[in-house]
Short mmCIF file of C-alpha atoms in Angstrom, two decimals:
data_model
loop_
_atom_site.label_atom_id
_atom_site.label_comp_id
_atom_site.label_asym_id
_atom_site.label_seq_id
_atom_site.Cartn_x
_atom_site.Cartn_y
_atom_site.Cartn_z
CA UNK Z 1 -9.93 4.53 2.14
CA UNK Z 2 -11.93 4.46 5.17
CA UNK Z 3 -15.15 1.97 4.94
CA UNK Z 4 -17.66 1.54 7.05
CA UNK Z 5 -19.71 -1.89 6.67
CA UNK Z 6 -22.12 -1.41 9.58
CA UNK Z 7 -25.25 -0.20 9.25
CA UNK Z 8 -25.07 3.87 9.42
CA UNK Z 9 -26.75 6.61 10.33
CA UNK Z 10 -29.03 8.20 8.13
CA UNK Z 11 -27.11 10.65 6.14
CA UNK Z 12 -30.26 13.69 6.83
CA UNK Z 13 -28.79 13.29 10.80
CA UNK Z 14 -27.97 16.25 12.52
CA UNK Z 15 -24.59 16.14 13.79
CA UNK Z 16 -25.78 16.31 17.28
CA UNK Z 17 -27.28 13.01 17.10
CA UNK Z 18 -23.69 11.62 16.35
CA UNK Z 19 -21.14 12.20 19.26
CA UNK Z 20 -18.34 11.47 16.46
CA UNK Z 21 -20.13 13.50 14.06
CA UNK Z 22 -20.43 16.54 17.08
CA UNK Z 23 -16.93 16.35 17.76
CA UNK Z 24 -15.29 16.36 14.56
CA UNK Z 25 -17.74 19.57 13.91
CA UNK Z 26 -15.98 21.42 17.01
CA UNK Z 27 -12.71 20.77 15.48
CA UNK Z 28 -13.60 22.45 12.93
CA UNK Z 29 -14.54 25.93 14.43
CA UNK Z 30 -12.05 28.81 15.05
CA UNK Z 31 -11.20 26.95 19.06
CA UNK Z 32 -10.73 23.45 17.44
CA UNK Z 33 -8.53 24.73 14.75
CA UNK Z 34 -6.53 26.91 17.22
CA UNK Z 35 -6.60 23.58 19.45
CA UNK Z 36 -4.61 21.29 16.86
CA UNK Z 37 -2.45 24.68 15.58
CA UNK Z 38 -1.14 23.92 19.37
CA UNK Z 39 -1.16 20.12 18.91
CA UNK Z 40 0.67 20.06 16.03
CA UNK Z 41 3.96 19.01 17.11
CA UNK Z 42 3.29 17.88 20.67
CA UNK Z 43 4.54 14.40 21.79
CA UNK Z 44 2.14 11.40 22.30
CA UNK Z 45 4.11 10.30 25.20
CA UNK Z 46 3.11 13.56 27.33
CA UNK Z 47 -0.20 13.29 26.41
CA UNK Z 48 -1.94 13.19 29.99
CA UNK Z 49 0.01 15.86 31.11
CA UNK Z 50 -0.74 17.97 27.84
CA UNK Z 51 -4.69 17.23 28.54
CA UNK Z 52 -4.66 18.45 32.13
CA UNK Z 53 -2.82 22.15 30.67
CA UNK Z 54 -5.48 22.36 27.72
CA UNK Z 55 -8.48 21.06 29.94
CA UNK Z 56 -8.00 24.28 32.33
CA UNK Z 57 -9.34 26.12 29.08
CA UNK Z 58 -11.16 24.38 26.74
CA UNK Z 59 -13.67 21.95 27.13
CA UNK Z 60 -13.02 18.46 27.83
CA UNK Z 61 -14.73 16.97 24.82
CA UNK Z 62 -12.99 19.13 22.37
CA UNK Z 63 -9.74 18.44 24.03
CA UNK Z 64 -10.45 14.82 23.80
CA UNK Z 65 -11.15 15.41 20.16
CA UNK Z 66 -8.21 17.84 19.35
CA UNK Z 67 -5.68 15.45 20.95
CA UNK Z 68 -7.16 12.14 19.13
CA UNK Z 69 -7.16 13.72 15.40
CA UNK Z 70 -3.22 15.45 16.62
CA UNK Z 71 -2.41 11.59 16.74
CA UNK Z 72 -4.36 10.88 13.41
CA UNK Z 73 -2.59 13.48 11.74
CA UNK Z 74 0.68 12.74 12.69
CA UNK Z 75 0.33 8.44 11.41
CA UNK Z 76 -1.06 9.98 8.31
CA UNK Z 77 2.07 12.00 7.60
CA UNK Z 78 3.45 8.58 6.21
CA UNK Z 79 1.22 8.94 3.34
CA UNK Z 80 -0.05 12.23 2.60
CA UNK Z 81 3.09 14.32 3.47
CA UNK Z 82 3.20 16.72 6.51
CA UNK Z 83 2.20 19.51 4.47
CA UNK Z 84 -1.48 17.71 3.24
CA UNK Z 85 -1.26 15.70 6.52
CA UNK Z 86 -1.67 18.85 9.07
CA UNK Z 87 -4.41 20.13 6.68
CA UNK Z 88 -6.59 17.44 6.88
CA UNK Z 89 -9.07 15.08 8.97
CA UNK Z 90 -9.16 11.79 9.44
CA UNK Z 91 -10.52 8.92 11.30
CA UNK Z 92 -8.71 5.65 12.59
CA UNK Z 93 -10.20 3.60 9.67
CA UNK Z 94 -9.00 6.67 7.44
CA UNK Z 95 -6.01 6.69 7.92
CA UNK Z 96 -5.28 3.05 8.17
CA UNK Z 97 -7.06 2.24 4.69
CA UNK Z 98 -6.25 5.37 2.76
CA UNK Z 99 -4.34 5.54 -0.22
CA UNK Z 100 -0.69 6.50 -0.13
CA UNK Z 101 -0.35 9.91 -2.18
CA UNK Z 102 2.41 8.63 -4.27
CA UNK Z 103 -0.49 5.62 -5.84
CA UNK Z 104 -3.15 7.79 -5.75
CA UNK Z 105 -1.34 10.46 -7.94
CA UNK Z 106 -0.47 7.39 -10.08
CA UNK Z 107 -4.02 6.34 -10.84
CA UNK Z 108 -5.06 9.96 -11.36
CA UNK Z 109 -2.07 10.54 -13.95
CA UNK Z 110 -3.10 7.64 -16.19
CA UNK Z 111 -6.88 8.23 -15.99
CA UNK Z 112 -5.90 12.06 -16.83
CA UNK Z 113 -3.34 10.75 -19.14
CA UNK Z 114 -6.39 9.31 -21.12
CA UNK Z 115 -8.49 11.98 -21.59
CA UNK Z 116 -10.71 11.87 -18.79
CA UNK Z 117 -12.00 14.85 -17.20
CA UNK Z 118 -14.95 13.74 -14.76
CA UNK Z 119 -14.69 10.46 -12.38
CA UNK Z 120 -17.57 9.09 -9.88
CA UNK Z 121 -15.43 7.83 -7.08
CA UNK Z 122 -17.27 5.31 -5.21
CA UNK Z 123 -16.64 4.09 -1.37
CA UNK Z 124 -14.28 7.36 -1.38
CA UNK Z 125 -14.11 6.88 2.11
CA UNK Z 126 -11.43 10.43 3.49
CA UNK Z 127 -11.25 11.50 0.11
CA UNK Z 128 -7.53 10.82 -0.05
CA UNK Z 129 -8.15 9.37 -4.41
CA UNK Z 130 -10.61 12.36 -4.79
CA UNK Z 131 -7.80 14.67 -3.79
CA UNK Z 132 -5.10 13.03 -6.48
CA UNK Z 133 -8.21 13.02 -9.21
CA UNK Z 134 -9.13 16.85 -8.60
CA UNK Z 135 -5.09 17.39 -8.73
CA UNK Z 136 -4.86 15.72 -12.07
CA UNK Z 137 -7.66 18.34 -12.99
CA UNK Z 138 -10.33 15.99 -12.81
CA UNK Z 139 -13.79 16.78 -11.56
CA UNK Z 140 -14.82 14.40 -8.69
CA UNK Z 141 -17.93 13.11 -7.36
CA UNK Z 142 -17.56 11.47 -4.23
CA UNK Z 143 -19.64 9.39 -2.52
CA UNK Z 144 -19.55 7.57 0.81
CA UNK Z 145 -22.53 5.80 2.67
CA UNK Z 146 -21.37 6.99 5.99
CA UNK Z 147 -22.34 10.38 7.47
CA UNK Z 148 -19.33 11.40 9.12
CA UNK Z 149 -16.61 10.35 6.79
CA UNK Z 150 -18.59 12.07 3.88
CA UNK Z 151 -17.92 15.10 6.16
CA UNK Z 152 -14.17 14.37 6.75
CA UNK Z 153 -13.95 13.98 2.55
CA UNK Z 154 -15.71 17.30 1.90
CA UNK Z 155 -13.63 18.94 5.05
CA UNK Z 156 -10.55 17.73 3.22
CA UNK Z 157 -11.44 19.05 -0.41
CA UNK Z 158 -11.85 22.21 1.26
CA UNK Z 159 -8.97 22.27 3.55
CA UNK Z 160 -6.67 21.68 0.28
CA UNK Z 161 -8.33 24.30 -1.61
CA UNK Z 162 -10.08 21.62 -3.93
CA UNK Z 163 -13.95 22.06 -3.43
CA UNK Z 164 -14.64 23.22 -6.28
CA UNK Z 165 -13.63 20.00 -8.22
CA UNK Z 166 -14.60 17.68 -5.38
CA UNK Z 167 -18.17 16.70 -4.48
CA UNK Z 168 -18.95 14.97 -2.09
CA UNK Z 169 -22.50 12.76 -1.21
CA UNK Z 170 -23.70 11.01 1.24
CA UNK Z 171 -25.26 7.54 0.02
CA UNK Z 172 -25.66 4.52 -0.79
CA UNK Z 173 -23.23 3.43 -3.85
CA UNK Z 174 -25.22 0.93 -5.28
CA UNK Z 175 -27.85 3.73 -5.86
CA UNK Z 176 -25.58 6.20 -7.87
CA UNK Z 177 -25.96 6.88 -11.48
CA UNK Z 178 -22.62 7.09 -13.22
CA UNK Z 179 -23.89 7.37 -16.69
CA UNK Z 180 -22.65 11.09 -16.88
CA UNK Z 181 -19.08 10.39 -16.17
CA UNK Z 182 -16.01 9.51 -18.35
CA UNK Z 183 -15.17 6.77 -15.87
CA UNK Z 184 -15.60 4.80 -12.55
CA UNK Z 185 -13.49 4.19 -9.58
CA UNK Z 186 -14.52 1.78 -6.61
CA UNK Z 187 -12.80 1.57 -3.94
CA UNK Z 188 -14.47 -1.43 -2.14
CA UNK Z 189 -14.16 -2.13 2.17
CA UNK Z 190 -11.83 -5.08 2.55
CA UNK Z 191 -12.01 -4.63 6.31
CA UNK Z 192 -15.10 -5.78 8.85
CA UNK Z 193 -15.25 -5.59 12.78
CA UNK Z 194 -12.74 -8.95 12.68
CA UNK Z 195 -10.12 -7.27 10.67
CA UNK Z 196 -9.27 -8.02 7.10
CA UNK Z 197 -11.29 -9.34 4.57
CA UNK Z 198 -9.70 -12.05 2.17
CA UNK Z 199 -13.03 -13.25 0.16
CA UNK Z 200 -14.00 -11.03 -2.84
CA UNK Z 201 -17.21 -11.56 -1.97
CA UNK Z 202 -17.28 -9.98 1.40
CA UNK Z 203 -16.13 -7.07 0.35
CA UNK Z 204 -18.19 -3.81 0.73
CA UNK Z 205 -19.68 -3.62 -1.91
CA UNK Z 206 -18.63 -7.20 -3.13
CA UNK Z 207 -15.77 -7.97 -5.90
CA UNK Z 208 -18.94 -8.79 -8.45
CA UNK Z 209 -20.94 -5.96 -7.80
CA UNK Z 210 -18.00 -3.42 -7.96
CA UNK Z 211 -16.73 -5.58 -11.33
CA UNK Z 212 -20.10 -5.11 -12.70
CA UNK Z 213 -20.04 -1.34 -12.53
CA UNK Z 214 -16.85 -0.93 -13.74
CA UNK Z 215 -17.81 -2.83 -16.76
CA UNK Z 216 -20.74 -0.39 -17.59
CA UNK Z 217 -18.46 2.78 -17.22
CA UNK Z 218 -16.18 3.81 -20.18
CA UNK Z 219 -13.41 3.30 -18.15
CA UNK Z 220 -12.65 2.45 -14.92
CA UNK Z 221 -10.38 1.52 -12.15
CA UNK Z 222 -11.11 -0.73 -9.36
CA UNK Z 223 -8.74 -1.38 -6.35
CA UNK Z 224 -8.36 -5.13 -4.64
CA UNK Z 225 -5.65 -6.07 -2.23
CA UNK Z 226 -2.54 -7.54 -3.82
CA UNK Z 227 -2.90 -10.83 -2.95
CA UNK Z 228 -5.67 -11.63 -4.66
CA UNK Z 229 -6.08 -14.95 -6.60
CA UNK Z 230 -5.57 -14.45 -10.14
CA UNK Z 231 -8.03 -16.49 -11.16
CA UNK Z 232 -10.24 -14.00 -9.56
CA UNK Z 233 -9.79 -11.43 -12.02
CA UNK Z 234 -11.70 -11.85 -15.28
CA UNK Z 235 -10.35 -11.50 -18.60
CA UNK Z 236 -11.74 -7.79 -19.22
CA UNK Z 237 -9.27 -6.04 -16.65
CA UNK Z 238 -6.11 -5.51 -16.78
CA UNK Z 239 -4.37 -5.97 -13.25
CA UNK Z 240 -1.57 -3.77 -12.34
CA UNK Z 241 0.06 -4.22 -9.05
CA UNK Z 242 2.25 -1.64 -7.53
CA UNK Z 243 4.55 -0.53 -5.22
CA UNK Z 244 6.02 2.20 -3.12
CA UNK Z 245 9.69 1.80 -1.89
CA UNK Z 246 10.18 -2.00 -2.71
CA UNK Z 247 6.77 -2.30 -0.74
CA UNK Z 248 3.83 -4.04 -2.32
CA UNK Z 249 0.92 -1.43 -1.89
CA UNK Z 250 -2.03 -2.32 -3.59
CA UNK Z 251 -3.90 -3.97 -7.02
CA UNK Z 252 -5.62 -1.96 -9.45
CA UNK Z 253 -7.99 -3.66 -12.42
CA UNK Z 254 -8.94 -1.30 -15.51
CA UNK Z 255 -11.38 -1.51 -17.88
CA UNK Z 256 -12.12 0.06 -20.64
CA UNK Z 257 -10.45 2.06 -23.59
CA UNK Z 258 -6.69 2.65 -23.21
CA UNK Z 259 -5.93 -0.38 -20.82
CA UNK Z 260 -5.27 -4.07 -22.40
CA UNK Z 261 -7.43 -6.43 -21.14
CA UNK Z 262 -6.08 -9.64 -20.01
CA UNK Z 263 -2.50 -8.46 -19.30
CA UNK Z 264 -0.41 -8.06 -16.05
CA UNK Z 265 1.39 -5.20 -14.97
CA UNK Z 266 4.15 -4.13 -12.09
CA UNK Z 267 4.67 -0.64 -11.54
CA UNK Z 268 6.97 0.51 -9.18
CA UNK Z 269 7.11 4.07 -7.54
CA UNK Z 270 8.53 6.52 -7.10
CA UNK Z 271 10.40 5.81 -10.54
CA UNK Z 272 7.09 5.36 -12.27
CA UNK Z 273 8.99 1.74 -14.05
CA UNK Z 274 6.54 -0.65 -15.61
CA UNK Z 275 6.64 -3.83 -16.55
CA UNK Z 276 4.12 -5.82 -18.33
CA UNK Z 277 3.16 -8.41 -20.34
CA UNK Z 278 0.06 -9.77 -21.95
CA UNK Z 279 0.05 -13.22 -20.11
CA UNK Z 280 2.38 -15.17 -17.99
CA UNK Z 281 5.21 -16.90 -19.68
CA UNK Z 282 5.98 -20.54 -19.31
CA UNK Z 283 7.26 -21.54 -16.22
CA UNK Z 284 11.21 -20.37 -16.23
CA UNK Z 285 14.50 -22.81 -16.48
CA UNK Z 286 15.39 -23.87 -12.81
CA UNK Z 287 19.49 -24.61 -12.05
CA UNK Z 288 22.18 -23.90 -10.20
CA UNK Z 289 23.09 -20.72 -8.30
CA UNK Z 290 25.83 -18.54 -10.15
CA UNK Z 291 27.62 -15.61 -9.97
CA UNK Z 292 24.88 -13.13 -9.04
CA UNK Z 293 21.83 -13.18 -7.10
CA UNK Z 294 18.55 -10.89 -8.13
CA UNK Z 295 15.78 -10.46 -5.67
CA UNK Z 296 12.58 -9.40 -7.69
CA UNK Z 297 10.42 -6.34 -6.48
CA UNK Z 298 7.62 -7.46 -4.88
CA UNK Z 299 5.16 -6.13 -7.60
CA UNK Z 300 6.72 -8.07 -10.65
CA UNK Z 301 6.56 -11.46 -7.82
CA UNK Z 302 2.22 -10.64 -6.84
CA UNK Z 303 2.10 -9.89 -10.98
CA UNK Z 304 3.87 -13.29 -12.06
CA UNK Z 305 6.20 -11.63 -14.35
CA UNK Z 306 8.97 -13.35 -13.07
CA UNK Z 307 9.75 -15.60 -15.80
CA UNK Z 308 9.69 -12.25 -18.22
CA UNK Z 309 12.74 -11.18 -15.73
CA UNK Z 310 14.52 -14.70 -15.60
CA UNK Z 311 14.02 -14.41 -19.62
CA UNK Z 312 15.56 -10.66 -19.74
CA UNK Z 313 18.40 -12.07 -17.72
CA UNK Z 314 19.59 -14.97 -19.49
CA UNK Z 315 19.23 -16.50 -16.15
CA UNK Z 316 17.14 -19.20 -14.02
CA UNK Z 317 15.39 -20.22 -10.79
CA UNK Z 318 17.18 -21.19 -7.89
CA UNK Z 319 13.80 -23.44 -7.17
CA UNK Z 320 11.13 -23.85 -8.82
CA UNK Z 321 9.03 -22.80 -5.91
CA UNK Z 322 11.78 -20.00 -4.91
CA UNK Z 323 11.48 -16.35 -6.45
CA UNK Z 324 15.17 -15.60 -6.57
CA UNK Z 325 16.69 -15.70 -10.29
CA UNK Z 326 19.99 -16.40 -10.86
CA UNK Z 327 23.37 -15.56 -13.69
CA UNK Z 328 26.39 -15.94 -14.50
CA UNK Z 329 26.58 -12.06 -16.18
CA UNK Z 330 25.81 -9.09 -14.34
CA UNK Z 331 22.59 -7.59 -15.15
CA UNK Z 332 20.58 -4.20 -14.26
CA UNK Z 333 17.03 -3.57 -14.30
CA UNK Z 334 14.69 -1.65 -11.96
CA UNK Z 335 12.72 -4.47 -10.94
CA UNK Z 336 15.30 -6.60 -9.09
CA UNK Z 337 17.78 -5.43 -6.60
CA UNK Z 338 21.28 -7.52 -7.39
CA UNK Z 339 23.97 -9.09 -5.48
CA UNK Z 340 26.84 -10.34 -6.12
CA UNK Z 341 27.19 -14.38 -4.54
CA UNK Z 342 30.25 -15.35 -2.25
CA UNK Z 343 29.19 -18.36 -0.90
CA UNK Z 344 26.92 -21.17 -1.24
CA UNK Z 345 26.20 -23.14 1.83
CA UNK Z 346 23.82 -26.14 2.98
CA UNK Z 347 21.80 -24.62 6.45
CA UNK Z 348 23.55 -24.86 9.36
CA UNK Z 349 23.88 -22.04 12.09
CA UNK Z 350 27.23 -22.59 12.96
CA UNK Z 351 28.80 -23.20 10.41
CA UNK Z 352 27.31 -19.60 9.63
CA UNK Z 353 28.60 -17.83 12.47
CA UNK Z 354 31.83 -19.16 11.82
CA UNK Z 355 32.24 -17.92 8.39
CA UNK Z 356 30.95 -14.18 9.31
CA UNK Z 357 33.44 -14.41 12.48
CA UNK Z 358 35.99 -15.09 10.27
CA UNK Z 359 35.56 -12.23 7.66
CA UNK Z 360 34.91 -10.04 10.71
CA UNK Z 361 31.08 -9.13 10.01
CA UNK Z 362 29.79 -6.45 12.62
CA UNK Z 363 26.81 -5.89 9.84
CA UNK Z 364 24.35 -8.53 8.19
CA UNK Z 365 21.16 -8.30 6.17
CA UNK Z 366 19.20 -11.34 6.69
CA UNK Z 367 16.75 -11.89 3.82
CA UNK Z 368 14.42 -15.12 3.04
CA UNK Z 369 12.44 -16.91 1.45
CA UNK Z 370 11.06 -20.69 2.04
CA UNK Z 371 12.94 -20.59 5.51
CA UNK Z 372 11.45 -20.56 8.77
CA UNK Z 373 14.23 -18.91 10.48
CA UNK Z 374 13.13 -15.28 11.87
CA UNK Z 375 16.34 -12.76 10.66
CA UNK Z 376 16.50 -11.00 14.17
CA UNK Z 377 16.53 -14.76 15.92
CA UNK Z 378 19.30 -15.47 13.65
CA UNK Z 379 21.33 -12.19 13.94
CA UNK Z 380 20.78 -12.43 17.78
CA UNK Z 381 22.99 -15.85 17.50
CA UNK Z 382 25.53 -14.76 15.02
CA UNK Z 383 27.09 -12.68 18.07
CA UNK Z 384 28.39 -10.24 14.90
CA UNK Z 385 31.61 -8.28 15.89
CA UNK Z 386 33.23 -6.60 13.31
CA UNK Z 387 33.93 -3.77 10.54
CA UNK Z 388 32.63 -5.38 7.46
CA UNK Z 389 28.87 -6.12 6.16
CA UNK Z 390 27.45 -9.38 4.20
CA UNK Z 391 23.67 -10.07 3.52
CA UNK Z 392 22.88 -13.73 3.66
CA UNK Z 393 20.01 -15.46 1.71
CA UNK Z 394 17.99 -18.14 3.46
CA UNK Z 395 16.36 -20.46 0.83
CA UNK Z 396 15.91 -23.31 -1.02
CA UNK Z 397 18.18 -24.44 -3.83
CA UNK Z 398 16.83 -27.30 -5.83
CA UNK Z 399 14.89 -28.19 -3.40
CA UNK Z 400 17.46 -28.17 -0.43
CA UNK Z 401 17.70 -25.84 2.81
CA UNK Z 402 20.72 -23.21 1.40
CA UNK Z 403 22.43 -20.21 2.91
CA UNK Z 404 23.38 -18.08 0.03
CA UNK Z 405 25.83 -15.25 1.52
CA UNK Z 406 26.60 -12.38 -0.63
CA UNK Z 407 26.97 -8.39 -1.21
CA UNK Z 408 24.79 -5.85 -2.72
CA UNK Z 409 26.25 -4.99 -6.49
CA UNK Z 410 26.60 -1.30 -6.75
#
């Protein structure tokens, strides 16, 4: 969600005190709307061009405006869907740090899925988990500590049709009372004015603060970014990573009635597959490569559940630092992506290209892990000419710098 961690406005400021807060208002009456009806579809590249034609009759600062949330809208298409995306508002923080719709609608399903009915969604930043909550049914209170994206949030409940479930404040989150609510959701800033934040602590609010209110809720969901340490996470959540598309989007912890403290969890969307377990296993068997190759999904790799996979399998670790697991027997599961193994080479480039001239490959995957080699440097040397396709594995086997050159199984 979009955060902001400087010091704000006061949220009883007129939006004519705010030039942000001034423009977004224009874009809001019957000219601004008619403004980015126009914009809509228009192309970023002939933007200057596009500015002089609207400038002859509108006003400069609303063009400015119009043409600057046409670009927002059309990056948040990605993860709210053109239909939500030309809807709503957003600002650049918004649309960076929002929640995808897919995870958001996740959340909301197994907080709904529990019986609750009412949620105080703190640091809700563009409103993009309010809008999955009041979807699920759930009434939402909303609160952000800065003025003008507690108006983009309430603009966007309304936009969708969803003000009625949705309200929003302006304020401080420290200073809300979520005693009347079934649960909790924080949402805390993990970004300042250098970029990303990696300590706990520097979130906005920080890690403990955020923990500590989840723990007086009935339940409650608190999102962190995916790499955080596990040793970070105390024993009362349970942490559930998950991801979108083979990509790793986010951490959740939950607390509270229905969730099982202690445990990990990967779930991966859009299938809505989970795997968890209530602690890591043992560290898996380590040998040597076989017959197939299986690549875990991210999610089950941030969630260490793969020694629960190389267990499922029957199979091993091609390193013990390396998360590729390895059989002799075919297997299927959701949570790896498998490939059949060809060959199984020591590094070296040209002995590579030789091999891929030879079976004529015009197409190659390049995937890796423990290898310093960038896939489009190596690609770019291959010189690939051909009709057939291969996907090779850089990597360490037992240790040792290992091409691993295979196919995709199914």
């Amino acid at each position: 969600m979009d955060r902001v961690n400087a010091t704000t406005h006061s949220a009883s400021a007129s939006s004519a005190d705010d030039p942000a807060r001034a423009a977004f208002a224009a874009l809001r009456t019957p000219e601004g709307g008619q403004l980015l009806a126009e914009l809509r579809d228009h192309d970023p590249a002939d933007e200057l061009a596009t500015a002089t034609r609207l400038r002859r009759a509108h006003p400069a600062e609303l063009v400015s405006a119009a043409l600057g949330q046409a670009r927002l809208r059309q990056r948040a298409v990605a993860k709210f869907g053109a239909e939500d995306a030309y809807r709503m508002y957003f600002t650049p923080n918004g649309v960076e740090q929002a929640t995808r719709t897919s995870v958001a609608a996740h959340r909301a399903a197994r907080f709904a899925g529990l019986g609750v009915r009412s949620v105080a969604d703190l640091c809700c930043g563009i409103g993009g988990d309010a809008i999955a909550l009041a979807r699920a049914g759930i009434s939402v209170l909303a609160v952000d500590r800065d003025p003008l994206t507690a108006e983009v949030a309430r603009a966007n409940a309304e936009a969708l049709g969803l003000g009625e479930l949705i309200e929003v404040r302006c304020a401080d989150v420290t200073e809300i009372d979520t005693a009347p609510y079934d649960a909790v959701f924080v949402d805390p800033a993990r970004r300042g004015g250098r970029g990303r934040i990696f300590d706990p602590e520097a979130y906005s609010p920080p890690l403990s603060w955020a923990t500590a209110a989840a723990l007086k809720a009935p339940r409650a969901a608190l999102k962190i970014a995916p790499g955080i340490p596990h040793e970070a996470i105390g024993p009362e959540a349970e942490a559930e990573w998950i991801s979108d598309g083979g990509d790793v989007k986010e951490a959740v912890l939950w607390y509270g009635e229905g969730f099982a403290p202690g445990s990990f969890r990967a779930t991966l969307l859009p299938s809505g597959a989970t795997l968890s377990a209530p602690a890591p296993l043992p560290a898996p068997p380590v040998g040597p490569v076989g017959r197939y190759l299986y690549e875990p999904d991210g999610a089950v790799i941030r969630a260490h559940l793969v020694a629960d996979l190389v267990e499922r399998c029957g199979g091993r670790l091609v390193d013990e630092t390396i998360a590729y697991i390895t059989s002799d027997e075919p297997y299927s599961s959701p949570y790896v992506a498998g490939y059949g193994i060809t060959d199984e080479l020591p590094f070296n480039m040209k002995r590579l290209k030789a091999l891929l001239r030879e079976r004529q490959v015009g197409v190659l995957t390049v995937k890796k892990r423990g290898s310093a080699v960038e896939p489009e440097e190596l690609r770019r040397r291959m010189k690939l000419s051909g009709p057939n396709a291969a996907t090779v594995f850089l990597t360490r086997v037992a240790g040792a710098p290992t091409m691993l050159i295979g196919h995709p199984l199914g």
